[in-house]
CSV table of C-alpha atoms in Angstrom, one decimal:
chain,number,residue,atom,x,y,z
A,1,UNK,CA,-67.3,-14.3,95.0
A,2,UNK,CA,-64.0,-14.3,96.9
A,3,UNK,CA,-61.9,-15.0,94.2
A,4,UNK,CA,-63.7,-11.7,92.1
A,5,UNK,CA,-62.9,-9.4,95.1
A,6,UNK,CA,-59.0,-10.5,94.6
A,7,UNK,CA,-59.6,-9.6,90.9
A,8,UNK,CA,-60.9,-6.3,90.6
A,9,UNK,CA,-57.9,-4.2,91.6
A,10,UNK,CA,-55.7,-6.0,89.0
A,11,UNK,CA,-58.7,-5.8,86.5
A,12,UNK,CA,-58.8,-1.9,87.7
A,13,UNK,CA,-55.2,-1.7,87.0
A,14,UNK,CA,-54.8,-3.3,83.4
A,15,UNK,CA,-57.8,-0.9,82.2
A,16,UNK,CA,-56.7,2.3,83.7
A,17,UNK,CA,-53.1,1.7,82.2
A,18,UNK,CA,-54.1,0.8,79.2
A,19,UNK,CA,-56.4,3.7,78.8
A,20,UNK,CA,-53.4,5.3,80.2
A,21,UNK,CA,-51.2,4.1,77.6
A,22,UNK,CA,-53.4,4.7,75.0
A,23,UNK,CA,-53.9,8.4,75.4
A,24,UNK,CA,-49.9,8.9,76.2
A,25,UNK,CA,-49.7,6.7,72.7
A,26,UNK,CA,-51.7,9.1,70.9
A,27,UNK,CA,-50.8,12.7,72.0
A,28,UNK,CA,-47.0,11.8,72.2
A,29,UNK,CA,-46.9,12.6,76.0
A,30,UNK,CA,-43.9,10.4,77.1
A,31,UNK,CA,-44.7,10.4,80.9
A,32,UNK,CA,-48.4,9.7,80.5
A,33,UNK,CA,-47.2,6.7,78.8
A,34,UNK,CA,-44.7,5.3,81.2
A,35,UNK,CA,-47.6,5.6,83.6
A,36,UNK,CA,-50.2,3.8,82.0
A,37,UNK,CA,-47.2,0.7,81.2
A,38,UNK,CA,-46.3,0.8,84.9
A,39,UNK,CA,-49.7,0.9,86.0
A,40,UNK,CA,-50.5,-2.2,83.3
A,41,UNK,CA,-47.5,-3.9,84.7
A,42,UNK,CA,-48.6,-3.6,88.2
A,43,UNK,CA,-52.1,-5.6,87.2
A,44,UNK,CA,-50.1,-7.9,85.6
A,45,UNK,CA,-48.4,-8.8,88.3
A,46,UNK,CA,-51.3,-8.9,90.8
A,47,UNK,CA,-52.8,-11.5,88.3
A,48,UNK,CA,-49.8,-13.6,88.4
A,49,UNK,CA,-49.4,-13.7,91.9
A,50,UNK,CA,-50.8,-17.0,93.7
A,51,UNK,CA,-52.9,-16.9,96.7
A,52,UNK,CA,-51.0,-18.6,99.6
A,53,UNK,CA,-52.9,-21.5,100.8
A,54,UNK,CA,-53.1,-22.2,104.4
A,55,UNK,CA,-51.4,-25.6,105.5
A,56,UNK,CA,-54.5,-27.3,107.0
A,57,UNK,CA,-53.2,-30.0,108.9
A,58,UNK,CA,-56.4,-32.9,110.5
A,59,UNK,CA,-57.3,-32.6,113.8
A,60,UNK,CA,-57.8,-36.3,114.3
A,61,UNK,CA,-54.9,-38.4,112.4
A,62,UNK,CA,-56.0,-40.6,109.9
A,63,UNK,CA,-53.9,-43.5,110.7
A,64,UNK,CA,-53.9,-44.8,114.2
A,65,UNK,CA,-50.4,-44.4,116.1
A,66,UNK,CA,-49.1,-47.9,116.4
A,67,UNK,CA,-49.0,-49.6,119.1
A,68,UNK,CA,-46.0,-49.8,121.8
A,69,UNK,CA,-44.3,-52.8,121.2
């Protein structure tokens, strides 16, 4: 469930561009086009990015502290 809540804006963003694009595409509208390919660009790159995992370190060590010697 998380991990689709992360998704949907870059899901969001590849379709609208690409409807975008599509539309610039076909009536020859040059800005509507760079929109929808900056728009698809941006979801793209949402994709790619990786989730930064937290460093979880163990509250009780697993290997006892050696004795003093």
């Amino acid at each position: 469930m998380i991990a689709r809540r992360h998704d949907r804006p870059s899901r969001f963003l590849l379709i609208a561009g690409s409807v975008d694009a599509v539309l610039g595409s076909v009536t020859l509208h040059l800005p509507l086009l760079i929109l929808g390919v900056a728009l698809m660009g941006t979801g793209v790159a949402l994709r790619l990015r990786r989730p930064q995992r937290a460093i979880a370190y163990p509250a009780i060590p697993l290997h006892p502290a050696a004795p003093p010697s």
